[in-house]
mmCIF file of C-alpha atoms and ligand atoms in Angstrom:
data_model
loop_
_atom_site.group_PDB
_atom_site.id
_atom_site.type_symbol
_atom_site.label_atom_id
_atom_site.label_comp_id
_atom_site.label_asym_id
_atom_site.label_seq_id
_atom_site.Cartn_x
_atom_site.Cartn_y
_atom_site.Cartn_z
ATOM 1 C CA MET A 1 -31.045 50.590 -43.688
ATOM 2 C CA GLY A 2 -28.958 50.872 -46.840
ATOM 3 C CA ARG A 3 -29.706 49.241 -50.144
ATOM 4 C CA LYS A 4 -29.168 45.505 -50.589
ATOM 5 C CA ARG A 5 -26.017 44.873 -52.646
ATOM 6 C CA ILE A 6 -25.966 42.444 -55.552
ATOM 7 C CA LEU A 7 -23.079 41.350 -57.797
ATOM 8 C CA ILE A 8 -24.122 40.413 -61.349
ATOM 9 C CA THR A 9 -21.498 38.689 -63.515
ATOM 10 C CA GLY A 10 -21.922 38.745 -67.279
ATOM 11 C CA ALA A 11 -23.685 42.053 -66.664
ATOM 12 C CA ALA A 12 -23.069 43.473 -70.152
ATOM 13 C CA GLY A 13 -24.574 40.426 -71.841
ATOM 14 C CA PHE A 14 -28.112 39.804 -72.993
ATOM 15 C CA LEU A 15 -29.533 38.346 -69.761
ATOM 16 C CA GLY A 16 -27.082 40.071 -67.411
ATOM 17 C CA SER A 17 -28.092 43.515 -68.651
ATOM 18 C CA HIS A 18 -31.796 42.784 -68.196
ATOM 19 C CA LEU A 19 -31.043 41.569 -64.667
ATOM 20 C CA CYS A 20 -29.169 44.824 -63.955
ATOM 21 C CA ASP A 21 -32.257 46.762 -65.061
ATOM 22 C CA ARG A 22 -34.541 44.686 -62.875
ATOM 23 C CA PHE A 23 -32.459 44.988 -59.720
ATOM 24 C CA ILE A 24 -31.937 48.728 -60.250
ATOM 25 C CA LYS A 25 -35.709 49.007 -60.564
ATOM 26 C CA GLU A 26 -36.061 47.154 -57.255
ATOM 27 C CA ASP A 27 -33.693 49.722 -55.682
ATOM 28 C CA PHE A 28 -30.694 47.438 -55.168
ATOM 29 C CA HIS A 29 -27.084 48.576 -55.319
ATOM 30 C CA VAL A 30 -25.898 46.748 -58.445
ATOM 31 C CA ILE A 31 -22.248 45.797 -58.908
ATOM 32 C CA ALA A 32 -21.930 44.750 -62.529
ATOM 33 C CA MET A 33 -18.972 42.672 -63.745
ATOM 34 C CA ASP A 34 -18.030 41.596 -67.260
ATOM 35 C CA ASN A 35 -14.831 41.079 -69.259
ATOM 36 C CA LEU A 36 -16.666 42.096 -72.443
ATOM 37 C CA ILE A 37 -15.599 39.103 -74.570
ATOM 38 C CA THR A 38 -19.148 38.559 -75.739
ATOM 39 C CA GLY A 39 -20.879 41.271 -73.682
ATOM 40 C CA ASP A 40 -21.376 44.831 -74.897
ATOM 41 C CA LEU A 41 -21.273 47.991 -72.770
ATOM 42 C CA ARG A 42 -24.041 49.482 -74.903
ATOM 43 C CA ASN A 43 -26.435 47.132 -73.073
ATOM 44 C CA ILE A 44 -25.815 48.846 -69.724
ATOM 45 C CA GLU A 45 -24.506 52.306 -70.555
ATOM 46 C CA HIS A 46 -27.853 53.847 -69.594
ATOM 47 C CA LEU A 47 -27.134 52.783 -65.986
ATOM 48 C CA PHE A 48 -23.665 54.301 -65.590
ATOM 49 C CA HIS A 49 -24.892 57.656 -64.276
ATOM 50 C CA LEU A 50 -26.761 56.057 -61.355
ATOM 51 C CA GLU A 51 -25.234 56.250 -57.889
ATOM 52 C CA ASN A 52 -26.442 52.719 -57.123
ATOM 53 C CA PHE A 53 -24.684 51.174 -60.138
ATOM 54 C CA GLU A 54 -21.007 50.379 -60.616
ATOM 55 C CA PHE A 55 -19.145 48.403 -63.250
ATOM 56 C CA TYR A 56 -15.961 46.313 -63.079
ATOM 57 C CA ASN A 57 -14.251 45.121 -66.253
ATOM 58 C CA HIS A 58 -12.994 41.807 -64.884
ATOM 59 C CA ASP A 59 -12.663 38.151 -65.904
ATOM 60 C CA VAL A 60 -14.237 36.072 -63.113
ATOM 61 C CA SER A 61 -11.991 33.126 -64.006
ATOM 62 C CA LYS A 62 -9.361 35.133 -62.103
ATOM 63 C CA PHE A 63 -9.650 35.917 -58.378
ATOM 64 C CA VAL A 64 -12.687 38.117 -57.782
ATOM 65 C CA HIS A 65 -12.446 40.943 -55.289
ATOM 66 C CA VAL A 66 -15.450 43.076 -54.405
ATOM 67 C CA PRO A 67 -15.040 45.670 -51.677
ATOM 68 C CA GLY A 68 -17.746 45.963 -49.027
ATOM 69 C CA GLU A 69 -20.697 43.784 -48.212
ATOM 70 C CA LEU A 70 -22.628 41.585 -50.616
ATOM 71 C CA ASP A 71 -26.101 40.178 -50.096
ATOM 72 C CA TYR A 72 -26.572 38.391 -53.424
ATOM 73 C CA ILE A 73 -24.544 37.130 -56.382
ATOM 74 C CA LEU A 74 -25.958 36.228 -59.799
ATOM 75 C CA HIS A 75 -23.459 34.293 -61.926
ATOM 76 C CA PHE A 76 -24.372 34.886 -65.560
ATOM 77 C CA ALA A 77 -20.917 35.202 -67.115
ATOM 78 C CA SER A 78 -20.407 32.701 -69.933
ATOM 79 C CA PRO A 79 -20.390 32.510 -73.695
ATOM 80 C CA ALA A 80 -23.805 31.012 -74.419
ATOM 81 C CA SER A 81 -24.293 30.591 -78.150
ATOM 82 C CA PRO A 82 -22.965 27.492 -79.914
ATOM 83 C CA ILE A 83 -20.924 29.693 -82.297
ATOM 84 C CA ASP A 84 -19.299 31.534 -79.380
ATOM 85 C CA TYR A 85 -18.340 28.510 -77.391
ATOM 86 C CA LEU A 86 -16.939 26.860 -80.492
ATOM 87 C CA LYS A 87 -14.678 29.903 -80.906
ATOM 88 C CA ILE A 88 -13.677 30.178 -77.239
ATOM 89 C CA PRO A 89 -13.896 26.666 -75.807
ATOM 90 C CA ILE A 90 -11.197 27.075 -73.163
ATOM 91 C CA GLN A 91 -12.618 30.326 -71.820
ATOM 92 C CA THR A 92 -16.058 28.691 -71.728
ATOM 93 C CA LEU A 93 -14.702 25.850 -69.613
ATOM 94 C CA LYS A 94 -12.790 28.240 -67.356
ATOM 95 C CA VAL A 95 -15.683 30.559 -66.568
ATOM 96 C CA GLY A 96 -17.887 27.562 -65.733
ATOM 97 C CA SER A 97 -15.253 25.980 -63.470
ATOM 98 C CA LEU A 98 -12.605 28.423 -62.174
ATOM 99 C CA GLY A 99 -15.100 31.281 -62.397
ATOM 100 C CA ILE A 100 -17.803 29.590 -60.364
ATOM 101 C CA HIS A 101 -15.236 28.432 -57.807
ATOM 102 C CA ASN A 102 -14.124 32.044 -57.272
ATOM 103 C CA LEU A 103 -17.710 33.237 -56.954
ATOM 104 C CA LEU A 104 -18.716 30.506 -54.518
ATOM 105 C CA GLY A 105 -15.675 31.423 -52.421
ATOM 106 C CA LEU A 106 -16.747 35.062 -52.546
ATOM 107 C CA ALA A 107 -20.329 34.144 -51.577
ATOM 108 C CA LYS A 108 -19.042 32.121 -48.618
ATOM 109 C CA ASP A 109 -16.772 34.938 -47.495
ATOM 110 C CA LYS A 110 -19.502 37.580 -47.764
ATOM 111 C CA LYS A 111 -22.303 35.290 -46.525
ATOM 112 C CA ALA A 112 -24.180 36.103 -49.721
ATOM 113 C CA ARG A 113 -26.839 34.033 -51.461
ATOM 114 C CA ILE A 114 -25.728 32.957 -54.942
ATOM 115 C CA LEU A 115 -27.867 32.066 -57.948
ATOM 116 C CA ILE A 116 -26.160 30.468 -60.921
ATOM 117 C CA ALA A 117 -27.251 30.393 -64.547
ATOM 118 C CA SER A 118 -27.445 26.820 -65.745
ATOM 119 C CA THR A 119 -28.997 25.682 -68.975
ATOM 120 C CA SER A 120 -31.199 23.195 -70.769
ATOM 121 C CA GLU A 121 -27.890 22.057 -72.330
ATOM 122 C CA VAL A 122 -27.321 19.993 -69.170
ATOM 123 C CA TYR A 123 -29.957 17.668 -70.716
ATOM 124 C CA GLY A 124 -27.852 17.366 -73.906
ATOM 125 C CA ASP A 125 -29.768 15.757 -76.785
ATOM 126 C CA PRO A 126 -32.628 14.607 -74.549
ATOM 127 C CA ASN A 127 -34.352 11.242 -74.839
ATOM 128 C CA VAL A 128 -37.223 12.537 -72.721
ATOM 129 C CA ASN A 129 -39.585 15.318 -73.812
ATOM 130 C CA PRO A 130 -40.481 17.633 -72.102
ATOM 131 C CA GLN A 131 -37.472 17.657 -69.774
ATOM 132 C CA PRO A 132 -38.186 17.626 -66.011
ATOM 133 C CA GLU A 133 -35.424 18.569 -63.562
ATOM 134 C CA GLU A 134 -35.122 14.889 -62.549
ATOM 135 C CA TYR A 135 -33.881 13.919 -66.029
ATOM 136 C CA TRP A 136 -30.107 13.395 -65.971
ATOM 137 C CA GLY A 137 -29.482 14.164 -69.596
ATOM 138 C CA ASN A 138 -27.723 12.748 -72.625
ATOM 139 C CA VAL A 139 -24.523 14.728 -73.107
ATOM 140 C CA ASN A 140 -21.505 14.001 -75.300
ATOM 141 C CA PRO A 141 -18.586 15.271 -73.187
ATOM 142 C CA VAL A 142 -16.103 15.331 -76.081
ATOM 143 C CA GLY A 143 -18.363 16.796 -78.774
ATOM 144 C CA PRO A 144 -18.256 20.488 -79.754
ATOM 145 C CA ARG A 145 -20.975 21.365 -77.229
ATOM 146 C CA GLY A 146 -19.201 19.464 -74.451
ATOM 147 C CA VAL A 147 -17.216 22.528 -73.366
ATOM 148 C CA TYR A 148 -20.422 24.364 -72.503
ATOM 149 C CA ASP A 149 -22.583 21.454 -71.363
ATOM 150 C CA GLU A 150 -19.970 19.922 -69.080
ATOM 151 C CA ALA A 151 -18.893 23.281 -67.644
ATOM 152 C CA LYS A 152 -22.505 23.957 -66.730
ATOM 153 C CA ARG A 153 -22.932 20.476 -65.271
ATOM 154 C CA PHE A 154 -19.767 20.937 -63.203
ATOM 155 C CA GLN A 155 -21.085 24.332 -62.151
ATOM 156 C CA GLU A 156 -24.255 22.728 -60.799
ATOM 157 C CA ALA A 157 -22.226 20.039 -59.008
ATOM 158 C CA ILE A 158 -19.847 22.444 -57.254
ATOM 159 C CA THR A 159 -22.740 24.740 -56.347
ATOM 160 C CA MET A 160 -24.611 21.849 -54.694
ATOM 161 C CA ALA A 161 -21.405 20.818 -52.900
ATOM 162 C CA TYR A 162 -20.989 24.316 -51.427
ATOM 163 C CA HIS A 163 -24.635 24.172 -50.428
ATOM 164 C CA THR A 164 -24.460 20.810 -48.671
ATOM 165 C CA PHE A 165 -20.905 21.058 -47.290
ATOM 166 C CA HIS A 166 -20.669 24.753 -46.389
ATOM 167 C CA GLY A 167 -24.375 25.481 -45.929
ATOM 168 C CA LEU A 168 -24.175 28.222 -48.545
ATOM 169 C CA GLU A 169 -27.503 29.584 -49.789
ATOM 170 C CA THR A 170 -27.565 28.598 -53.449
ATOM 171 C CA ARG A 171 -30.094 28.675 -56.296
ATOM 172 C CA ILE A 172 -29.816 27.039 -59.731
ATOM 173 C CA VAL A 173 -31.855 28.137 -62.729
ATOM 174 C CA ARG A 174 -31.880 25.959 -65.863
ATOM 175 C CA ILE A 175 -32.542 28.423 -68.648
ATOM 176 C CA PHE A 176 -34.171 27.274 -71.893
ATOM 177 C CA ASN A 177 -33.886 29.178 -75.204
ATOM 178 C CA THR A 178 -34.617 32.821 -74.449
ATOM 179 C CA TYR A 179 -34.886 35.813 -76.771
ATOM 180 C CA GLY A 180 -35.581 39.510 -76.772
ATOM 181 C CA PRO A 181 -33.960 42.912 -77.192
ATOM 182 C CA ARG A 182 -30.159 43.044 -76.679
ATOM 183 C CA MET A 183 -29.458 39.647 -78.172
ATOM 184 C CA ARG A 184 -26.558 40.025 -80.559
ATOM 185 C CA LEU A 185 -27.779 39.988 -84.124
ATOM 186 C CA ASN A 186 -24.727 37.990 -85.180
ATOM 187 C CA ASP A 187 -24.285 35.531 -82.334
ATOM 188 C CA GLY A 188 -25.306 32.625 -84.579
ATOM 189 C CA ARG A 189 -28.437 31.683 -82.655
ATOM 190 C CA VAL A 190 -31.413 30.802 -84.738
ATOM 191 C CA LEU A 191 -33.680 33.709 -83.826
ATOM 192 C CA PRO A 192 -31.276 36.600 -84.497
ATOM 193 C CA ALA A 193 -29.903 34.636 -87.469
ATOM 194 C CA PHE A 194 -33.332 34.372 -89.122
ATOM 195 C CA ILE A 195 -34.386 37.956 -88.310
ATOM 196 C CA GLY A 196 -30.992 39.339 -89.422
ATOM 197 C CA GLN A 197 -31.226 37.410 -92.675
ATOM 198 C CA ALA A 198 -34.751 38.691 -93.285
ATOM 199 C CA ILE A 199 -33.716 42.312 -92.619
ATOM 200 C CA ARG A 200 -30.677 42.016 -94.934
ATOM 201 C CA GLY A 201 -32.754 40.347 -97.657
ATOM 202 C CA GLU A 202 -30.963 37.011 -97.442
ATOM 203 C CA ASP A 203 -32.489 33.531 -97.441
ATOM 204 C CA LEU A 204 -33.111 31.978 -94.009
ATOM 205 C CA THR A 205 -30.723 29.124 -93.213
ATOM 206 C CA VAL A 206 -32.452 26.101 -91.692
ATOM 207 C CA PHE A 207 -29.930 23.604 -90.340
ATOM 208 C CA GLY A 208 -30.757 19.971 -91.153
ATOM 209 C CA ASP A 209 -34.315 19.208 -92.226
ATOM 210 C CA GLY A 210 -35.679 21.678 -89.663
ATOM 211 C CA SER A 211 -37.674 19.020 -87.810
ATOM 212 C CA GLN A 212 -35.704 19.661 -84.591
ATOM 213 C CA THR A 213 -37.712 21.572 -81.996
ATOM 214 C CA ARG A 214 -37.055 24.430 -79.576
ATOM 215 C CA SER A 215 -39.300 26.341 -77.168
ATOM 216 C CA PHE A 216 -38.642 30.083 -77.004
ATOM 217 C CA CYS A 217 -39.136 32.199 -73.884
ATOM 218 C CA TYR A 218 -39.400 35.988 -73.962
ATOM 219 C CA VAL A 219 -36.746 37.671 -71.820
ATOM 220 C CA ASP A 220 -39.136 39.516 -69.462
ATOM 221 C CA ASP A 221 -40.754 36.219 -68.467
ATOM 222 C CA LEU A 222 -37.362 34.654 -67.811
ATOM 223 C CA ILE A 223 -36.184 37.566 -65.651
ATOM 224 C CA GLU A 224 -39.366 37.359 -63.564
ATOM 225 C CA GLY A 225 -38.762 33.623 -63.015
ATOM 226 C CA ILE A 226 -35.154 34.231 -61.943
ATOM 227 C CA TYR A 227 -36.229 37.012 -59.604
ATOM 228 C CA ARG A 228 -38.750 34.740 -57.908
ATOM 229 C CA LEU A 229 -36.273 31.873 -57.681
ATOM 230 C CA LEU A 230 -33.644 34.048 -55.983
ATOM 231 C CA PHE A 231 -36.081 34.932 -53.206
ATOM 232 C CA SER A 232 -37.519 31.420 -52.870
ATOM 233 C CA ASP A 233 -36.095 28.899 -50.406
ATOM 234 C CA TYR A 234 -35.538 26.143 -52.989
ATOM 235 C CA ALA A 235 -31.943 25.029 -53.622
ATOM 236 C CA GLY A 236 -32.551 22.393 -56.311
ATOM 237 C CA PRO A 237 -32.395 23.203 -60.030
ATOM 238 C CA VAL A 238 -35.501 24.818 -61.533
ATOM 239 C CA ASN A 239 -36.357 24.936 -65.250
ATOM 240 C CA ILE A 240 -37.391 28.360 -66.493
ATOM 241 C CA GLY A 241 -38.595 28.511 -70.073
ATOM 242 C CA ASN A 242 -41.653 28.634 -72.273
ATOM 243 C CA PRO A 243 -43.093 25.183 -73.084
ATOM 244 C CA ASP A 244 -44.564 26.371 -76.404
ATOM 245 C CA GLU A 245 -42.573 24.008 -78.656
ATOM 246 C CA ILE A 246 -42.087 24.557 -82.398
ATOM 247 C CA THR A 247 -39.981 22.983 -85.157
ATOM 248 C CA ILE A 248 -37.212 25.155 -86.565
ATOM 249 C CA ARG A 249 -38.786 24.973 -90.031
ATOM 250 C CA GLU A 250 -42.125 26.252 -88.710
ATOM 251 C CA PHE A 251 -40.238 28.904 -86.787
ATOM 252 C CA GLY A 252 -38.533 30.042 -90.014
ATOM 253 C CA GLU A 253 -41.941 30.312 -91.649
ATOM 254 C CA GLU A 254 -43.170 32.445 -88.734
ATOM 255 C CA ILE A 255 -40.224 34.806 -89.195
ATOM 256 C CA ILE A 256 -40.927 35.068 -92.936
ATOM 257 C CA LYS A 257 -44.504 36.043 -92.128
ATOM 258 C CA LEU A 258 -43.529 38.461 -89.371
ATOM 259 C CA THR A 259 -40.941 40.308 -91.449
ATOM 260 C CA GLY A 260 -42.758 40.104 -94.770
ATOM 261 C CA THR A 261 -39.502 39.101 -96.463
ATOM 262 C CA LYS A 262 -39.660 37.732 -100.009
ATOM 263 C CA GLN A 263 -36.781 35.374 -99.234
ATOM 264 C CA LYS A 264 -37.190 31.633 -98.645
ATOM 265 C CA LEU A 265 -35.924 28.907 -96.346
ATOM 266 C CA ILE A 266 -32.744 27.187 -97.505
ATOM 267 C CA THR A 267 -31.064 24.169 -95.951
ATOM 268 C CA LYS A 268 -27.591 23.924 -94.410
ATOM 269 C CA PRO A 269 -25.948 20.916 -92.729
ATOM 270 C CA LEU A 270 -27.052 20.102 -89.186
ATOM 271 C CA PRO A 271 -24.293 20.862 -86.636
ATOM 272 C CA THR A 272 -22.841 17.929 -84.659
ATOM 273 C CA ASP A 273 -24.871 16.875 -81.591
ATOM 274 C CA ASP A 274 -27.622 19.419 -82.300
ATOM 275 C CA PRO A 275 -30.464 18.449 -79.900
ATOM 276 C CA LYS A 276 -33.481 17.018 -81.767
ATOM 277 C CA GLN A 277 -36.060 18.254 -79.282
ATOM 278 C CA ARG A 278 -36.231 20.665 -76.381
ATOM 279 C CA ARG A 279 -39.119 21.725 -74.216
ATOM 280 C CA PRO A 280 -39.120 22.565 -70.502
ATOM 281 C CA ASP A 281 -41.329 20.808 -68.006
ATOM 282 C CA ILE A 282 -42.176 23.808 -65.807
ATOM 283 C CA THR A 283 -44.261 22.025 -63.170
ATOM 284 C CA LYS A 284 -41.701 22.903 -60.459
ATOM 285 C CA ALA A 285 -41.548 26.586 -61.379
ATOM 286 C CA LYS A 286 -45.326 26.725 -61.281
ATOM 287 C CA GLU A 287 -45.565 24.980 -57.902
ATOM 288 C CA ILE A 288 -42.598 26.535 -56.113
ATOM 289 C CA LEU A 289 -42.511 30.013 -57.641
ATOM 290 C CA GLY A 290 -46.077 30.447 -58.863
ATOM 291 C CA TRP A 291 -44.437 31.324 -62.181
ATOM 292 C CA GLU A 292 -45.362 30.668 -65.776
ATOM 293 C CA PRO A 293 -44.593 32.609 -68.955
ATOM 294 C CA LYS A 294 -47.038 35.324 -69.968
ATOM 295 C CA VAL A 295 -45.696 36.630 -73.275
ATOM 296 C CA SER A 296 -46.729 34.694 -76.387
ATOM 297 C CA ARG A 297 -44.233 34.076 -79.188
ATOM 298 C CA ALA A 298 -46.222 36.375 -81.478
ATOM 299 C CA GLU A 299 -45.989 39.281 -79.004
ATOM 300 C CA GLY A 300 -42.355 38.662 -78.058
ATOM 301 C CA LEU A 301 -41.208 38.288 -81.656
ATOM 302 C CA LYS A 302 -42.841 41.565 -82.636
ATOM 303 C CA ILE A 303 -40.983 43.485 -79.926
ATOM 304 C CA THR A 304 -37.709 41.761 -80.786
ATOM 305 C CA TYR A 305 -38.085 42.406 -84.521
ATOM 306 C CA GLU A 306 -38.672 46.123 -83.824
ATOM 307 C CA TYR A 307 -35.532 46.162 -81.685
ATOM 308 C CA PHE A 308 -33.367 44.566 -84.365
ATOM 309 C CA LYS A 309 -34.761 46.898 -87.021
ATOM 310 C CA SER A 310 -33.881 49.909 -84.860
ATOM 311 C CA LEU A 311 -30.184 48.969 -84.649
ATOM 312 C CA PRO A 312 -27.687 51.143 -86.528
ATOM 313 C CA GLN A 313 -27.073 49.952 -90.084
ATOM 314 C CA ASP A 314 -23.444 48.981 -89.405
ATOM 315 C CA LEU A 315 -24.564 46.525 -86.704
ATOM 316 C CA ILE A 316 -27.146 45.006 -89.025
ATOM 317 C CA GLU A 317 -24.618 44.598 -91.848
ATOM 318 C CA LYS A 318 -21.713 43.635 -89.644
ATOM 319 C CA ILE A 319 -20.589 40.045 -89.654
ATOM 320 C CA GLU A 320 -18.489 39.495 -86.562
ATOM 321 C CA HIS A 321 -14.824 38.792 -87.080
ATOM 322 C CA LYS A 322 -13.793 39.356 -83.494
ATOM 323 C CA ASP A 323 -10.451 37.725 -82.754
ATOM 324 C CA PHE A 324 -11.051 35.565 -79.705
ATOM 325 C CA SER A 325 -7.811 33.591 -79.970
ATOM 326 C CA SER A 326 -6.065 35.207 -76.994
ATOM 327 C CA TYR A 327 -8.840 34.011 -74.704
ATOM 328 C CA ASN A 328 -8.203 30.336 -75.361
ATOM 329 C CA LYS A 329 -5.256 30.166 -72.980
HETATM 330 N N1 LIG B 1 -30.399 26.813 -86.458
HETATM 331 C C1 LIG B 1 -30.805 26.946 -87.769
HETATM 332 N N2 LIG B 1 -30.320 27.995 -88.515
HETATM 333 C C2 LIG B 1 -29.450 28.920 -88.017
HETATM 334 C C3 LIG B 1 -29.053 28.799 -86.670
HETATM 335 C C4 LIG B 1 -29.539 27.728 -85.918
HETATM 336 O O1 LIG B 1 -31.595 26.143 -88.286
HETATM 337 O O2 LIG B 1 -29.048 29.832 -88.746
HETATM 338 C C5 LIG B 1 -30.939 25.697 -85.663
HETATM 339 C C6 LIG B 1 -29.900 24.916 -84.870
HETATM 340 O O3 LIG B 1 -29.364 23.876 -85.662
HETATM 341 C C7 LIG B 1 -30.730 24.400 -83.715
HETATM 342 C C8 LIG B 1 -31.773 25.480 -83.486
HETATM 343 O O4 LIG B 1 -31.802 26.250 -84.687
HETATM 344 O O5 LIG B 1 -31.394 23.217 -84.060
HETATM 345 C C9 LIG B 1 -31.458 26.398 -82.328
HETATM 346 O O6 LIG B 1 -30.130 26.810 -82.452
HETATM 347 P P1 LIG B 1 -29.455 27.910 -81.537
HETATM 348 O O7 LIG B 1 -28.053 28.090 -82.021
HETATM 349 O O8 LIG B 1 -30.318 29.116 -81.480
HETATM 350 O O9 LIG B 1 -29.422 27.338 -80.055
HETATM 351 P P2 LIG B 1 -29.449 25.880 -79.385
HETATM 352 O O10 LIG B 1 -30.835 25.733 -78.909
HETATM 353 O O11 LIG B 1 -29.080 24.817 -80.389
HETATM 354 O O12 LIG B 1 -28.455 25.992 -78.294
#
């Protein structure tokens, strides 16, 4: 019997590239797809020489054609940092709506099982903490985060509809803040922002009073959770994240300690609709998948700091001025 064939969209991104590595390791034939708006080929270039790896530079918002059979699809294509989806709101909406529609159609045609990347953003600025899957959320559809949050909510809805109406095998993972090697140092997210600032000798910018909370999951733990979910028989949404919750101010202090920087925390205005608290309830993941995170923040941060320090100087210095305007059609 030949290898199982899996399509991974967003394959050159942070999570997509780690998924490529995992499925190569498990001896799958990996078909990687990305349009490289926010992804970076450097994340997967070590796989290009393999006979069981192929790459398509394609925007999944347009019709997706994959020759041959497909057993699995992982839909991870989407801008995912608040800075990115502020810059490319239309593309964000399209990949979460037109893109998922194309991929569900492909899954139906190929009789493939599809797992989609959803997000804790479906809970918006939650009034319930921690957030269980049953919580419906508190989302502002017309705020700056609406383009991401509502696209992901639509994505869950259409995925469930294909499941119930067409009997498609579907899986939905709700991903909470995740970090690790291959995050972009300049994507605006708090962890690379703080570490980048420390490395460059700048002050660390805390937005608002820093009392808002997040719960950070190391990438290897997340990938293990996704892997287990794909091979489970559960079609409802499952939270995957690390419930170890911390305020952003405390987190900044941890980064100062970790990096030994002499710089301090400074305050910047809080972005609109910034969630005040976020922590996954992972009871379902524990029960259904036998999964829970293993890597502590101290361990994960150390590995990630070493990774960022090892980047070439131009990437550390570089502030991104990528022109995204043509994507907002
Ligand atoms: N944040 C911050 N300083 C920064 C970047 C982000 O204080 O330089 C805050 C942001 O306001 C939010 C939290 O850190 O409360 C996490 O932001 P991030 O963009 O990483 O992702 P989010 O969880 O909001 O999607």
